[in-house]
């Protein structure tokens, strides 16, 4: 479970990104977070894996107080949480398989890291992850020869290879065309259902959010203004979420 209790987040420039956030997300939920740019969507997601620290309140993930973690505790905690970005963060001149195996580098012995030699188990796990996202046939293809959608699926496979409990995705389909975006969203949904994995997606495509997510969280000016079933989102709800900032 992910639990926010009275969470506040303010940036050094004084901008208040999150205000009085109270939220619970159960294991296995598929949640879409929607709102205007600057509303606090990315901040909310990035607090979960300690990319950002909260200023007030409590944030726990499966009983762990996230902001109480230090040093190695943070690194170990992050192994349980996959993160997908809009930019794919891949080594484009390397093969798809090697990019996925990179996820195992922190667990390798020093000499394997030095020489770039991966054990057989890491290769098997990477191939299984590629199969899960439907691009096993691209395992030995260089990343720079793939389409944007295929590269995002490689990034997702790399995350799956770590066997996370939660996947966070920050605008994962923002740079993709509509057809490719649906293919990638299909992957997220299948992983969510087949592996009972919690998936939280910050997404600006409202139509995709309503089609794929079970639950929608709407954020406006750092506050949650809607939290409920995707099927219950009405135009009135959307108007509330997407109101212009100056309206208060």
Short mmCIF file of N, CA, C and O in Angstrom, two decimals, residues 137-195:
data_model
loop_
_atom_site.label_atom_id
_atom_site.label_comp_id
_atom_site.label_asym_id
_atom_site.label_seq_id
_atom_site.Cartn_x
_atom_site.Cartn_y
_atom_site.Cartn_z
N UNK A 137 11.75 -10.51 -30.12
CA UNK A 137 12.43 -10.63 -31.42
C UNK A 137 13.44 -9.52 -31.66
O UNK A 137 14.26 -9.61 -32.58
N UNK A 138 13.41 -8.46 -30.84
CA UNK A 138 14.33 -7.33 -30.99
C UNK A 138 15.52 -7.41 -30.04
O UNK A 138 16.31 -6.47 -29.95
N UNK A 139 15.68 -8.53 -29.35
CA UNK A 139 16.69 -8.63 -28.29
C UNK A 139 18.10 -8.26 -28.75
O UNK A 139 18.85 -7.63 -28.00
N UNK A 140 18.45 -8.62 -29.97
CA UNK A 140 19.83 -8.39 -30.43
C UNK A 140 19.92 -7.24 -31.43
O UNK A 140 20.91 -7.09 -32.14
N UNK A 141 18.87 -6.41 -31.45
CA UNK A 141 18.84 -5.22 -32.29
C UNK A 141 19.38 -4.03 -31.50
O UNK A 141 19.13 -3.91 -30.30
N UNK A 142 20.13 -3.16 -32.18
CA UNK A 142 20.58 -1.94 -31.51
C UNK A 142 19.40 -1.03 -31.24
O UNK A 142 18.49 -0.91 -32.06
N UNK A 143 19.43 -0.37 -30.09
CA UNK A 143 18.31 0.46 -29.67
C UNK A 143 18.04 1.59 -30.65
O UNK A 143 16.88 1.96 -30.90
N UNK A 144 19.09 2.16 -31.25
CA UNK A 144 18.87 3.29 -32.16
C UNK A 144 18.20 2.89 -33.47
O UNK A 144 17.91 3.73 -34.31
N UNK A 145 17.95 1.60 -33.64
CA UNK A 145 17.23 1.13 -34.82
C UNK A 145 15.74 0.90 -34.52
O UNK A 145 14.98 0.48 -35.41
N UNK A 146 15.33 1.19 -33.31
CA UNK A 146 13.95 0.97 -32.91
C UNK A 146 13.12 2.25 -33.02
O UNK A 146 13.65 3.35 -32.97
N UNK A 147 11.81 2.08 -33.11
CA UNK A 147 10.89 3.21 -33.07
C UNK A 147 10.78 3.71 -31.63
O UNK A 147 11.21 3.04 -30.68
N UNK A 148 10.17 4.89 -31.46
CA UNK A 148 9.99 5.44 -30.11
C UNK A 148 9.17 4.52 -29.23
O UNK A 148 9.49 4.32 -28.05
N UNK A 149 8.13 3.93 -29.80
CA UNK A 149 7.30 3.02 -29.01
C UNK A 149 8.06 1.79 -28.58
O UNK A 149 7.91 1.33 -27.43
N UNK A 150 8.87 1.25 -29.47
CA UNK A 150 9.67 0.07 -29.12
C UNK A 150 10.69 0.41 -28.05
O UNK A 150 10.94 -0.39 -27.13
N UNK A 151 11.27 1.61 -28.12
CA UNK A 151 12.24 2.01 -27.10
C UNK A 151 11.57 2.15 -25.72
O UNK A 151 12.16 1.76 -24.71
N UNK A 152 10.35 2.66 -25.71
CA UNK A 152 9.65 2.76 -24.42
C UNK A 152 9.35 1.37 -23.86
O UNK A 152 9.38 1.16 -22.64
N UNK A 153 9.09 0.43 -24.74
CA UNK A 153 8.83 -0.94 -24.28
C UNK A 153 10.11 -1.59 -23.77
O UNK A 153 10.07 -2.41 -22.84
N UNK A 154 11.25 -1.23 -24.33
CA UNK A 154 12.53 -1.69 -23.79
C UNK A 154 12.73 -1.14 -22.38
O UNK A 154 13.15 -1.86 -21.47
N UNK A 155 12.41 0.14 -22.21
CA UNK A 155 12.53 0.76 -20.88
C UNK A 155 11.62 0.06 -19.88
O UNK A 155 12.00 -0.16 -18.72
N UNK A 156 10.44 -0.32 -20.32
CA UNK A 156 9.51 -1.04 -19.44
C UNK A 156 10.05 -2.43 -19.12
O UNK A 156 9.98 -2.88 -17.96
N UNK A 157 10.62 -3.12 -20.11
CA UNK A 157 11.20 -4.44 -19.87
C UNK A 157 12.36 -4.35 -18.88
O UNK A 157 12.52 -5.22 -18.00
N UNK A 158 13.17 -3.31 -19.01
CA UNK A 158 14.29 -3.11 -18.08
C UNK A 158 13.78 -2.97 -16.65
O UNK A 158 14.37 -3.51 -15.71
N UNK A 159 12.68 -2.27 -16.49
CA UNK A 159 12.07 -2.12 -15.17
C UNK A 159 11.53 -3.45 -14.66
O UNK A 159 11.72 -3.81 -13.49
N UNK A 160 10.86 -4.20 -15.52
CA UNK A 160 10.28 -5.50 -15.13
C UNK A 160 11.36 -6.48 -14.70
O UNK A 160 11.11 -7.33 -13.84
N UNK A 161 12.53 -6.37 -15.29
CA UNK A 161 13.62 -7.30 -14.96
C UNK A 161 14.06 -7.17 -13.51
O UNK A 161 14.71 -8.08 -12.97
N UNK A 162 13.70 -6.06 -12.87
CA UNK A 162 14.03 -5.88 -11.46
C UNK A 162 12.96 -6.45 -10.53
O UNK A 162 13.09 -6.39 -9.31
N UNK A 163 11.88 -7.01 -11.11
CA UNK A 163 10.77 -7.57 -10.33
C UNK A 163 10.24 -6.58 -9.29
O UNK A 163 10.15 -6.89 -8.09
N UNK A 164 9.85 -5.39 -9.74
CA UNK A 164 9.35 -4.39 -8.79
C UNK A 164 7.97 -4.73 -8.27
O UNK A 164 7.24 -5.55 -8.86
N UNK A 165 7.59 -4.10 -7.17
CA UNK A 165 6.25 -4.25 -6.63
C UNK A 165 5.33 -3.17 -7.18
O UNK A 165 4.11 -3.34 -7.23
N UNK A 166 5.93 -2.05 -7.57
CA UNK A 166 5.19 -0.88 -8.04
C UNK A 166 5.89 -0.33 -9.28
O UNK A 166 7.12 -0.33 -9.35
N UNK A 167 5.10 0.12 -10.25
CA UNK A 167 5.66 0.83 -11.40
C UNK A 167 5.10 2.25 -11.41
O UNK A 167 3.88 2.45 -11.38
N UNK A 168 6.01 3.22 -11.44
CA UNK A 168 5.65 4.62 -11.59
C UNK A 168 6.01 5.05 -13.00
O UNK A 168 7.11 4.74 -13.47
N UNK A 169 5.13 5.75 -13.67
CA UNK A 169 5.39 6.18 -15.04
C UNK A 169 5.05 7.66 -15.17
O UNK A 169 3.93 8.07 -14.91
N UNK A 170 6.06 8.44 -15.56
CA UNK A 170 5.90 9.90 -15.67
C UNK A 170 5.78 10.28 -17.14
O UNK A 170 6.77 10.35 -17.86
N UNK A 171 4.56 10.48 -17.60
CA UNK A 171 4.26 10.80 -19.00
C UNK A 171 4.92 9.81 -19.97
O UNK A 171 5.65 10.20 -20.87
N UNK A 172 4.67 8.51 -19.80
CA UNK A 172 5.39 7.51 -20.61
C UNK A 172 5.01 7.49 -22.08
O UNK A 172 5.76 6.93 -22.89
N UNK A 173 3.87 8.06 -22.46
CA UNK A 173 3.45 8.02 -23.87
C UNK A 173 3.33 9.41 -24.47
O UNK A 173 2.80 9.58 -25.57
N UNK A 174 3.86 10.41 -23.78
CA UNK A 174 3.70 11.80 -24.23
C UNK A 174 4.33 12.06 -25.60
O UNK A 174 3.83 12.86 -26.38
N UNK A 175 5.43 11.37 -25.91
CA UNK A 175 6.14 11.63 -27.16
C UNK A 175 5.76 10.64 -28.27
O UNK A 175 6.38 10.64 -29.34
N UNK A 176 4.76 9.80 -28.02
CA UNK A 176 4.40 8.76 -28.97
C UNK A 176 3.14 9.13 -29.75
O UNK A 176 2.28 9.85 -29.25
N UNK A 177 3.03 8.61 -30.96
CA UNK A 177 1.82 8.82 -31.74
C UNK A 177 0.66 8.02 -31.12
O UNK A 177 0.89 7.10 -30.33
N UNK A 178 -0.59 8.36 -31.46
CA UNK A 178 -1.74 7.73 -30.80
C UNK A 178 -1.77 6.21 -30.89
O UNK A 178 -2.11 5.53 -29.90
N UNK A 179 -1.43 5.65 -32.04
CA UNK A 179 -1.47 4.19 -32.19
C UNK A 179 -0.42 3.53 -31.31
O UNK A 179 -0.70 2.56 -30.59
N UNK A 180 0.80 4.07 -31.33
CA UNK A 180 1.89 3.51 -30.52
C UNK A 180 1.61 3.70 -29.04
O UNK A 180 1.91 2.82 -28.22
N UNK A 181 1.02 4.84 -28.68
CA UNK A 181 0.69 5.08 -27.27
C UNK A 181 -0.25 4.01 -26.74
O UNK A 181 -0.08 3.52 -25.61
N UNK A 182 -1.22 3.61 -27.52
CA UNK A 182 -2.16 2.57 -27.09
C UNK A 182 -1.46 1.22 -26.93
O UNK A 182 -1.78 0.46 -26.01
N UNK A 183 -0.49 0.94 -27.79
CA UNK A 183 0.25 -0.31 -27.67
C UNK A 183 1.01 -0.36 -26.35
O UNK A 183 1.01 -1.37 -25.63
N UNK A 184 1.67 0.76 -26.02
CA UNK A 184 2.43 0.83 -24.76
C UNK A 184 1.48 0.76 -23.56
O UNK A 184 1.76 0.08 -22.57
N UNK A 185 0.34 1.43 -23.65
CA UNK A 185 -0.64 1.37 -22.56
C UNK A 185 -1.19 -0.05 -22.41
O UNK A 185 -1.47 -0.50 -21.29
N UNK A 186 -1.34 -0.77 -23.51
CA UNK A 186 -1.74 -2.18 -23.44
C UNK A 186 -0.74 -2.98 -22.61
O UNK A 186 -1.13 -3.86 -21.82
N UNK A 187 0.54 -2.68 -22.79
CA UNK A 187 1.59 -3.38 -22.03
C UNK A 187 1.44 -3.10 -20.53
O UNK A 187 1.51 -4.02 -19.71
N UNK A 188 1.25 -1.83 -20.19
CA UNK A 188 1.08 -1.47 -18.77
C UNK A 188 -0.12 -2.20 -18.18
O UNK A 188 -0.05 -2.73 -17.06
N UNK A 189 -1.22 -2.22 -18.92
CA UNK A 189 -2.44 -2.85 -18.41
C UNK A 189 -2.25 -4.35 -18.24
O UNK A 189 -2.69 -4.93 -17.23
N UNK A 190 -1.61 -4.99 -19.20
CA UNK A 190 -1.40 -6.43 -19.11
C UNK A 190 -0.51 -6.78 -17.92
O UNK A 190 -0.76 -7.75 -17.19
N UNK A 191 0.54 -5.98 -17.72
CA UNK A 191 1.43 -6.22 -16.58
C UNK A 191 0.69 -6.03 -15.27
O UNK A 191 0.83 -6.81 -14.33
N UNK A 192 -0.11 -5.00 -15.21
CA UNK A 192 -0.91 -4.72 -14.02
C UNK A 192 -1.82 -5.90 -13.68
O UNK A 192 -1.90 -6.35 -12.53
N UNK A 193 -2.49 -6.44 -14.69
CA UNK A 193 -3.46 -7.51 -14.46
C UNK A 193 -2.79 -8.86 -14.24
O UNK A 193 -3.19 -9.63 -13.34
N UNK A 194 -1.78 -9.18 -15.04
CA UNK A 194 -1.16 -10.50 -14.96
C UNK A 194 -0.25 -10.67 -13.75
O UNK A 194 -0.11 -11.77 -13.20
N UNK A 195 0.41 -9.58 -13.33
CA UNK A 195 1.37 -9.65 -12.24
C UNK A 195 0.85 -9.03 -10.95
O UNK A 195 1.57 -8.98 -9.96
#
